[in-house]
XYZ file of N, CA and C in Angstrom:
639
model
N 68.455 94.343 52.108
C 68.322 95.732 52.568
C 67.165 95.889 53.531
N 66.128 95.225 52.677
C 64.909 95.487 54.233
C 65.196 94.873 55.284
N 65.846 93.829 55.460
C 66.254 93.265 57.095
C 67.235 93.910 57.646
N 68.309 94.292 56.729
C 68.718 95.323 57.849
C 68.415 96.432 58.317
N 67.532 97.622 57.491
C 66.685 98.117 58.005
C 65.538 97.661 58.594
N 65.145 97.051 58.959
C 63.597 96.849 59.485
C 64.208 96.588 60.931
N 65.558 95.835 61.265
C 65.924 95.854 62.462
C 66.840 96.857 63.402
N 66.520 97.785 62.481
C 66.265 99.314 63.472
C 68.401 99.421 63.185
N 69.281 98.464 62.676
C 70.620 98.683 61.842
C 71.374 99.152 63.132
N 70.716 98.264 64.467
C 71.441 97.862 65.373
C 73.053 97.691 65.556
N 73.950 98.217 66.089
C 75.009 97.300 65.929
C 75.371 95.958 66.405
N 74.943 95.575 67.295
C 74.823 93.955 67.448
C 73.895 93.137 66.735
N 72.697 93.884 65.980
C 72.194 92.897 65.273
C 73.101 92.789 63.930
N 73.818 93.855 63.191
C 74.417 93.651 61.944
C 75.825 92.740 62.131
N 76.274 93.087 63.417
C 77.311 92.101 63.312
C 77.075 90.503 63.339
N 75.601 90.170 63.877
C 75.372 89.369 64.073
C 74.731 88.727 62.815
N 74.172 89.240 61.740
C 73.733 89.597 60.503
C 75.095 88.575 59.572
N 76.073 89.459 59.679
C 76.929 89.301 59.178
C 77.714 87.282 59.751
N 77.820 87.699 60.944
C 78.001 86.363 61.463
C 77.728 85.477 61.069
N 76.704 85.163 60.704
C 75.617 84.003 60.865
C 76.061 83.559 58.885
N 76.199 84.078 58.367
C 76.417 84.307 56.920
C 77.985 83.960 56.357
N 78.874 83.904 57.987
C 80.176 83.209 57.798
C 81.263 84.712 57.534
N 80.858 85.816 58.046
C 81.907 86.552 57.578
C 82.158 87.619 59.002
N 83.000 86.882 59.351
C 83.660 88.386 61.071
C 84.877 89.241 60.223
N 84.458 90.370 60.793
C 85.954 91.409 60.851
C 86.581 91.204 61.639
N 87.782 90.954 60.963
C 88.659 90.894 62.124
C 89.955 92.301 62.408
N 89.501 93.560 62.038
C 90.497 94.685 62.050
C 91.377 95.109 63.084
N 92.731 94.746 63.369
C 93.279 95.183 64.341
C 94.023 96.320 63.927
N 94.422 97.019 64.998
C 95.432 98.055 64.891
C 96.731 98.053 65.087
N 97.739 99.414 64.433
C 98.900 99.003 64.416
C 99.882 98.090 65.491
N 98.910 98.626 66.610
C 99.320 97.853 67.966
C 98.808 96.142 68.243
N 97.911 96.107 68.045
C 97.374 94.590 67.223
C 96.414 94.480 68.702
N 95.621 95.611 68.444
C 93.949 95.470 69.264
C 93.365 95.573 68.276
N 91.891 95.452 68.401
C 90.860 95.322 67.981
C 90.288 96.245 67.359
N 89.942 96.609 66.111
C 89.303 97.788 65.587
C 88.157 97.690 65.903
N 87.536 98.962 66.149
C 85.899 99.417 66.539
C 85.125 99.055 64.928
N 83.670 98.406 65.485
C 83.242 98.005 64.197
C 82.552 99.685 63.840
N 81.684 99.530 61.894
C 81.613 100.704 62.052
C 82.737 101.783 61.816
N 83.856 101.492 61.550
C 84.681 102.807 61.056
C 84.680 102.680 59.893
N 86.002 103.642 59.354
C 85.887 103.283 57.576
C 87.192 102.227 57.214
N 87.228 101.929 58.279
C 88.255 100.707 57.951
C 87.864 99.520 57.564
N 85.928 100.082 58.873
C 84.821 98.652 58.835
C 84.163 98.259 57.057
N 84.056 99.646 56.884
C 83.202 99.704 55.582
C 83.875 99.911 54.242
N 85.337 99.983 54.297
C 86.143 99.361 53.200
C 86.405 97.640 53.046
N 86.395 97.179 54.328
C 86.110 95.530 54.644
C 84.740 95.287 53.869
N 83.543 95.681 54.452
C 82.363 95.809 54.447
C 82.116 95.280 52.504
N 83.293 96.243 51.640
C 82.837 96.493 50.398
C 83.537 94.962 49.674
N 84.082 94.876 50.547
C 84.713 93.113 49.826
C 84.048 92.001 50.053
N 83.068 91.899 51.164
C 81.784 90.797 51.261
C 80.773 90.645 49.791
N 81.042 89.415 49.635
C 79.916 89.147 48.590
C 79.133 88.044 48.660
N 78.845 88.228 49.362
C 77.844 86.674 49.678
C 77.164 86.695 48.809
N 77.030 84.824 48.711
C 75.841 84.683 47.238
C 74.537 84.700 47.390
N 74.154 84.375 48.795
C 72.540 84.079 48.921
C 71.797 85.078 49.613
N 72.836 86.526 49.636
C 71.911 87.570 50.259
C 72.567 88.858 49.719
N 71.183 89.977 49.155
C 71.782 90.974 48.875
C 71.256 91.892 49.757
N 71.220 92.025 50.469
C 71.025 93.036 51.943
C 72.275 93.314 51.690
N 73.755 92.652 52.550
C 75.139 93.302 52.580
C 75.335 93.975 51.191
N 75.073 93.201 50.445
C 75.692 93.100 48.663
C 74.962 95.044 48.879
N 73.592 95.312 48.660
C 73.294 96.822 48.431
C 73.813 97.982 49.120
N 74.261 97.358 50.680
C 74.698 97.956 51.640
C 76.079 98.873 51.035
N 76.928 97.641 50.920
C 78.524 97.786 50.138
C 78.558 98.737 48.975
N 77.247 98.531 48.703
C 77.159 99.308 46.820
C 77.315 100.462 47.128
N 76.373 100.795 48.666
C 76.252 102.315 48.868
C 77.324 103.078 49.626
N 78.997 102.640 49.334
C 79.382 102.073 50.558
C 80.338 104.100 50.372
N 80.369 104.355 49.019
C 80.608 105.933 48.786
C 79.920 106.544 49.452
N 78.089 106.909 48.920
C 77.374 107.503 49.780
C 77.319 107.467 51.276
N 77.833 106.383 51.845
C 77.549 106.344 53.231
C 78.813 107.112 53.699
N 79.749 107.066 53.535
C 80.801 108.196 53.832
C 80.505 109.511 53.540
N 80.453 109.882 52.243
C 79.566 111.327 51.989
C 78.618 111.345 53.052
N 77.884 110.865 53.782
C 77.089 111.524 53.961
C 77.548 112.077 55.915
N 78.495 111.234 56.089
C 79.071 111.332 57.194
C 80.108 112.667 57.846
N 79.992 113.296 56.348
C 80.898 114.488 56.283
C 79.636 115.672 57.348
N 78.511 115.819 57.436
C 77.948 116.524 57.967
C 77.473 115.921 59.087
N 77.714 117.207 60.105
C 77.492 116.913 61.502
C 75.982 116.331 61.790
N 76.022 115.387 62.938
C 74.760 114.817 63.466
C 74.207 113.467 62.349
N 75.419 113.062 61.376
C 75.173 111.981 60.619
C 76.100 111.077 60.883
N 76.105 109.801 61.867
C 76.615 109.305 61.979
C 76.535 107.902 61.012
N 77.229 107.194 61.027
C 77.159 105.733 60.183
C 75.647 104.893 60.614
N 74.681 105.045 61.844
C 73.551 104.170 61.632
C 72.565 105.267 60.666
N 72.410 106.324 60.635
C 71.828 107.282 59.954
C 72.064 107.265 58.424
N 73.530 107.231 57.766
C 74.345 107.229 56.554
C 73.616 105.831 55.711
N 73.819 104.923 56.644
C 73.691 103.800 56.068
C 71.484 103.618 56.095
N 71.429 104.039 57.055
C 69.804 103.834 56.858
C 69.266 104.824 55.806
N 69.767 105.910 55.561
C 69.326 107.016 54.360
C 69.304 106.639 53.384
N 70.537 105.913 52.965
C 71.487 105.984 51.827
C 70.558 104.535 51.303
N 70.257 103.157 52.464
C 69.767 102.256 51.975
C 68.237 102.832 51.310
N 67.658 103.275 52.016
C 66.052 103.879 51.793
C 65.887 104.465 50.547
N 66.794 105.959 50.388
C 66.644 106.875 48.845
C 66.958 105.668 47.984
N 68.244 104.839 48.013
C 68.932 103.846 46.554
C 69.552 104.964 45.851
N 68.621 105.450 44.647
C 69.057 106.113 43.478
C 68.317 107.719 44.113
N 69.374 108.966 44.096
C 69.481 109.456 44.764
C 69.245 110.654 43.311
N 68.725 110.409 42.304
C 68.200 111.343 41.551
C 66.827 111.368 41.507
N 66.032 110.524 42.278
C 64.775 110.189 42.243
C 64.310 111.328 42.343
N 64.796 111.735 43.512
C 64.177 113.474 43.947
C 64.374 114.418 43.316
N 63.318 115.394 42.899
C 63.683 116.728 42.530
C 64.292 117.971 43.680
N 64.194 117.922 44.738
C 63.852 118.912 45.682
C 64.007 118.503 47.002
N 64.568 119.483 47.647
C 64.778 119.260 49.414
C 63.459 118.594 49.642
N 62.412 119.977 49.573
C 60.937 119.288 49.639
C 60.500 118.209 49.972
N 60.647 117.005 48.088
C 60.395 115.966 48.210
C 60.532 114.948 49.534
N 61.998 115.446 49.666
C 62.733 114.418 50.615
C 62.335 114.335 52.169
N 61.953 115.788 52.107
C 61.268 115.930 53.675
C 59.939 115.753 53.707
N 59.562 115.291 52.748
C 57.577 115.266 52.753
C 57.870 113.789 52.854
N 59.127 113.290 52.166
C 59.275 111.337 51.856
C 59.093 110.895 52.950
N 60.079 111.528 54.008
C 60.587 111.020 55.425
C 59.810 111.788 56.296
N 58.578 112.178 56.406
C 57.245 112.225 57.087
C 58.250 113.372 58.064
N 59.228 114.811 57.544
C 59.605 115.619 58.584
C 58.659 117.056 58.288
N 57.809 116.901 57.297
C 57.069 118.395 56.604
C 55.985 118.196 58.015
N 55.780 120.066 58.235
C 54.566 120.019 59.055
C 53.442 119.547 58.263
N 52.510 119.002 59.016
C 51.338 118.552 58.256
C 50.244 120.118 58.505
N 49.467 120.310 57.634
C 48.965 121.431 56.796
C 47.117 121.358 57.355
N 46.522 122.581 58.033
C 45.268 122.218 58.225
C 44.522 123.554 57.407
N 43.858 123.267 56.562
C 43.196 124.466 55.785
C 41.698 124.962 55.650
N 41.548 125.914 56.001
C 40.222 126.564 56.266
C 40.015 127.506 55.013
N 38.611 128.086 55.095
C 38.744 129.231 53.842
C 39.171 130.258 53.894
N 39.460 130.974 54.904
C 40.675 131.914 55.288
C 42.254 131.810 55.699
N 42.227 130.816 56.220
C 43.638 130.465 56.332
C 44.537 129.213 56.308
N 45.520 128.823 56.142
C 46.134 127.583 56.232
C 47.066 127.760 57.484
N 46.959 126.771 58.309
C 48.007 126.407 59.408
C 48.656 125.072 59.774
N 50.458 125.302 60.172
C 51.128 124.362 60.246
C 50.733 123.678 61.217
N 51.058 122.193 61.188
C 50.660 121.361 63.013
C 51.726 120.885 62.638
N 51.962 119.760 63.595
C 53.648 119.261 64.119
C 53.753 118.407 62.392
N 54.986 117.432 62.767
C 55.420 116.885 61.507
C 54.372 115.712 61.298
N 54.008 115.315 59.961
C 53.448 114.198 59.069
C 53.431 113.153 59.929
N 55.112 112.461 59.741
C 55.146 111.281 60.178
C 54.869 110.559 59.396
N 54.652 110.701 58.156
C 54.710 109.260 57.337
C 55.863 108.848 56.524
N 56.423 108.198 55.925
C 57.927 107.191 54.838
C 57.895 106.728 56.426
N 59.292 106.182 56.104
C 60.336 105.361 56.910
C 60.601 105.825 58.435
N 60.231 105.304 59.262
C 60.270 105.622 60.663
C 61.445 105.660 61.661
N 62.482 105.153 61.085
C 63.797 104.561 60.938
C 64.181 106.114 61.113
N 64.363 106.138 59.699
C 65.600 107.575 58.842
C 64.810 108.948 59.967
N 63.394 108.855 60.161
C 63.362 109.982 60.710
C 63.164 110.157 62.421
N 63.351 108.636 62.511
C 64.154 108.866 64.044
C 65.307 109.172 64.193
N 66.466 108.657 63.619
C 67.768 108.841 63.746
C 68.036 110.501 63.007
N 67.062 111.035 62.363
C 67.407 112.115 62.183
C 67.099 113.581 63.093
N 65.726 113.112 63.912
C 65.756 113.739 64.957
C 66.572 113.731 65.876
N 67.124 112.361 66.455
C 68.449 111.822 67.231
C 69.444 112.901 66.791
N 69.861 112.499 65.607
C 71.312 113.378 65.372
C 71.262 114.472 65.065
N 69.815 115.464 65.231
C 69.810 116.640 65.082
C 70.443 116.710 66.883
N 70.102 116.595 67.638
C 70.310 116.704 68.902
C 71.695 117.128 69.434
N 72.036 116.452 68.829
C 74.081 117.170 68.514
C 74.334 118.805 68.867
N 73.122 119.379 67.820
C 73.417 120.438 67.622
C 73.594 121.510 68.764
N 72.787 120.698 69.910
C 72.989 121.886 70.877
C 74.090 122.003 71.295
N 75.093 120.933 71.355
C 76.342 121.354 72.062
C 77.390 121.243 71.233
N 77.142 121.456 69.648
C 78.135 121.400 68.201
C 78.502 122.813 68.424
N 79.729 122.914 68.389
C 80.350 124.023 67.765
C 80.986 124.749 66.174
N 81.321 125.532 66.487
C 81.287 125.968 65.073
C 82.720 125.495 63.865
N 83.456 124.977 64.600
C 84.704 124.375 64.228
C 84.068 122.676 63.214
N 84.978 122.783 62.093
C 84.134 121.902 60.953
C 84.462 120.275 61.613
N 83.118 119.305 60.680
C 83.590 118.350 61.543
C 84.989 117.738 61.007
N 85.625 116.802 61.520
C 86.843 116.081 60.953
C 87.219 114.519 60.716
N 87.039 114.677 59.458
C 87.111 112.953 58.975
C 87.863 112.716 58.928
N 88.135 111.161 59.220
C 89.151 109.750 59.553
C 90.043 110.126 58.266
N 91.264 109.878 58.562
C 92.268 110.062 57.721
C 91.762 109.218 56.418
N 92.415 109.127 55.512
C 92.204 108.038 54.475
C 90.658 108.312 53.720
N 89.902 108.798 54.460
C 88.697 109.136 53.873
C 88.782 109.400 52.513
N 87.698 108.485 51.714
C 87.539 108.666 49.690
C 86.599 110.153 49.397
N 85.932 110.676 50.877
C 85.052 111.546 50.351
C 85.570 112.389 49.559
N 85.051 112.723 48.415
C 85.590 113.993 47.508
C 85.417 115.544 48.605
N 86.785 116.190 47.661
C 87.057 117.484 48.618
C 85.763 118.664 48.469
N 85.095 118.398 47.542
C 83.956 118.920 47.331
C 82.599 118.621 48.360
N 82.629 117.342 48.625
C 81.169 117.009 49.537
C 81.763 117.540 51.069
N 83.154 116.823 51.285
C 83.828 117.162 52.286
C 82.975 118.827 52.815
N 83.300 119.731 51.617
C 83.460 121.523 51.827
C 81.718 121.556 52.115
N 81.181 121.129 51.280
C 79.933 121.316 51.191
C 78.719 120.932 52.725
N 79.855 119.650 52.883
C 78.764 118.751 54.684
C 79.629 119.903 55.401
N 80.385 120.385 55.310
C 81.034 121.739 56.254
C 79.806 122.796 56.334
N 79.510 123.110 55.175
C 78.564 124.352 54.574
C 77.340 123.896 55.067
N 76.833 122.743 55.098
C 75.285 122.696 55.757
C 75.826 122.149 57.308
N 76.823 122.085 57.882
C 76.912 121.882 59.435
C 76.845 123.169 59.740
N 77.322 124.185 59.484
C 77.201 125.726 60.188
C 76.013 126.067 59.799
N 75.792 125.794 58.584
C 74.097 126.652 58.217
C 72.996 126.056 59.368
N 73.030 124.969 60.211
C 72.299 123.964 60.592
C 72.399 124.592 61.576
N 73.508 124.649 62.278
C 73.814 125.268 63.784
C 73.192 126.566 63.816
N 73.843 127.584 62.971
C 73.234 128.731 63.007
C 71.487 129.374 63.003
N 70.947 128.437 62.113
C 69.470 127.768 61.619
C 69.399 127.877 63.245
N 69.837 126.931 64.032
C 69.156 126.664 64.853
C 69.341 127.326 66.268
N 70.515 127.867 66.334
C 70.727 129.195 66.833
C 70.134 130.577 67.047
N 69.276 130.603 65.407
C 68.661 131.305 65.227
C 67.145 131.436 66.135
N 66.109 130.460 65.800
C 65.604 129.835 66.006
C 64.904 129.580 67.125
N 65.958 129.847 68.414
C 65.939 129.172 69.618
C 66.229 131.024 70.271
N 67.015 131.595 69.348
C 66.735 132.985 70.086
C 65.484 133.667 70.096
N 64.494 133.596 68.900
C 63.366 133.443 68.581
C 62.386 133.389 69.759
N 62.489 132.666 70.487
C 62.056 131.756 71.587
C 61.362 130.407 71.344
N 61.310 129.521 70.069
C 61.302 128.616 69.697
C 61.291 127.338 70.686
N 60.365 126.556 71.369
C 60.763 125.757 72.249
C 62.191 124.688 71.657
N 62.843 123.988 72.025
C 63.752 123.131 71.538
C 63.470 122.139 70.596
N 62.354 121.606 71.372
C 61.921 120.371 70.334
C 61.382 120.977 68.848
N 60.523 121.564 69.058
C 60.365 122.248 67.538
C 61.463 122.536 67.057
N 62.200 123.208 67.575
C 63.393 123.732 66.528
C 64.507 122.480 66.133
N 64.369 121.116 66.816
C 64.971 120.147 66.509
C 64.223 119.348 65.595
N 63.196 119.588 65.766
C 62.408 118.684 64.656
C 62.363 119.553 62.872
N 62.613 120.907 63.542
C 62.830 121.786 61.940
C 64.238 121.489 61.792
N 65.207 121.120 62.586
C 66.776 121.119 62.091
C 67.222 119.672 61.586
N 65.848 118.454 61.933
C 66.313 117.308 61.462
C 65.411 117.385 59.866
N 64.534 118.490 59.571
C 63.936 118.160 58.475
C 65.176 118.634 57.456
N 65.910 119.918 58.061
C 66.584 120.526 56.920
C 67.797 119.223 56.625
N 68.539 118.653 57.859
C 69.570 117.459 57.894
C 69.074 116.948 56.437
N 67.645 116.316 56.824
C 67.686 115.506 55.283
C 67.913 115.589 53.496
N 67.756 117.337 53.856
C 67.745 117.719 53.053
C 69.149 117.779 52.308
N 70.177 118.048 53.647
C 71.393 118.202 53.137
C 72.068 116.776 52.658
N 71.272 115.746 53.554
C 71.985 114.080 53.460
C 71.912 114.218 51.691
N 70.699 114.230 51.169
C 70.018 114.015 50.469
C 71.150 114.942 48.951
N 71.526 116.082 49.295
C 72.317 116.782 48.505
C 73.793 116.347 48.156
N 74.248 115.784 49.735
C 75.194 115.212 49.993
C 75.439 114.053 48.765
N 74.575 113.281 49.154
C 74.509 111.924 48.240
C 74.375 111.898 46.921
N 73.724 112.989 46.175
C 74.003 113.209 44.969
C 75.087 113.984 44.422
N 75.541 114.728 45.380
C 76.847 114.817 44.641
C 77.895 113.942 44.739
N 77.689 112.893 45.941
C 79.225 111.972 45.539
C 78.875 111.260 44.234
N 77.485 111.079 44.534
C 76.908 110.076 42.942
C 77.493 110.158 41.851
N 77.457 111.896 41.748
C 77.590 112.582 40.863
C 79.303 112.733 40.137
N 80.080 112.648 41.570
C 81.813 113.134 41.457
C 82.182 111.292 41.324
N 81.626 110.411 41.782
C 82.064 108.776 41.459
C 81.597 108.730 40.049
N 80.655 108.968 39.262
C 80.487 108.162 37.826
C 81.343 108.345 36.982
């Protein structure tokens, strides 16, 4: 798990990851081209690798529910799903949105005087990874519309996380809609819309936890 995160969960480095270890996808389509790596065709393959001398893939695969759940909400794509999902593990750890955004260094950091307390930009401290790609895929939002997102046929996500990554994609947009009418410069309001993202990944993932046991 740490090597594939630590190498930023590249797609040419994981395929290459994988390579080297003796195992290519080979997914074609009904037409008999080449499947795009990375779908959920990739990561139902993905869950049948068991190599003996490395559990990087082996934890990857484990998480291989959560990483779909978490794909149900907009601006979470599969390098994000899979870098979250590897980082939290056990996804009851947390009590609280809070936690999760103080974990992944997205909370403003706090300057306090004897009269007042004031916000400055974000922390910046956990995993540097999860809260790049979460600023990244907040970025979506400016040109997301309000129409829900739509998952790959065949999808295992339960109809529940499904409704729910619906319910924090509009709250997110709107959030940030809001926000920006405000007069909010952009970047701030993207850096507040990738703190709330985590929050929802983070909700996301415990309930598939929760609907798989």
């Amino acid at each position: 798990r740490d090597r594939l995160r630590s190498r930023g969960l590249g797609d040419v480095y994981k395929r290459q990851f994988l390579a080297r270890r003796g195992y290519a996808y080979g997914g074609t389509t009904p037409a008999g081209n080449p499947r795009r790596y990375w779908t959920y065709d990739f990561l139902r393959w993905l869950d049948k690798v068991r190599p003996a001398d490395d559990g990087g893939i082996r934890a990857l695969a484990a998480l291989r529910n959560e990483v779909e759940a978490l794909q149900s909400i907009k601006g979470c794509g599969f390098a994000l799903a899979a870098a979250f999902a590897s980082e939290v593990g056990d996804f009851s750890r947390f009590r609280s949105g809070r936690q999760v955004t103080a974990y992944f260094g997205l909370a403003p950091k706090q300057r306090s005087s004897a009269d007042s307390v004031r916000l400055g930009g974000i922390s910046g401290a956990g995993n540097a990874l999860v809260r790049r790609l979460a600023v990244e895929g907040s970025w979506s939002y400016v040109q997301a519309s309000h129409q829900p997102k739509l998952m790959p046929k065949g999808s295992g996500v339960p109809l529940e996380v499904r409704m729910h990554g619906r319910k924090g994609s509009e709250r997110l947009l709107r959030r940030r809609e809001e926000m920006l009418a405000r007069g909010m410069p952009q970047a701030k309001a993207n850096a507040a819309t990738a703190a709330e993202l985590v929050r929802w990944l983070w909700a996301l993932g415990a309930m598939c936890r929760e609907a798989t046991e």
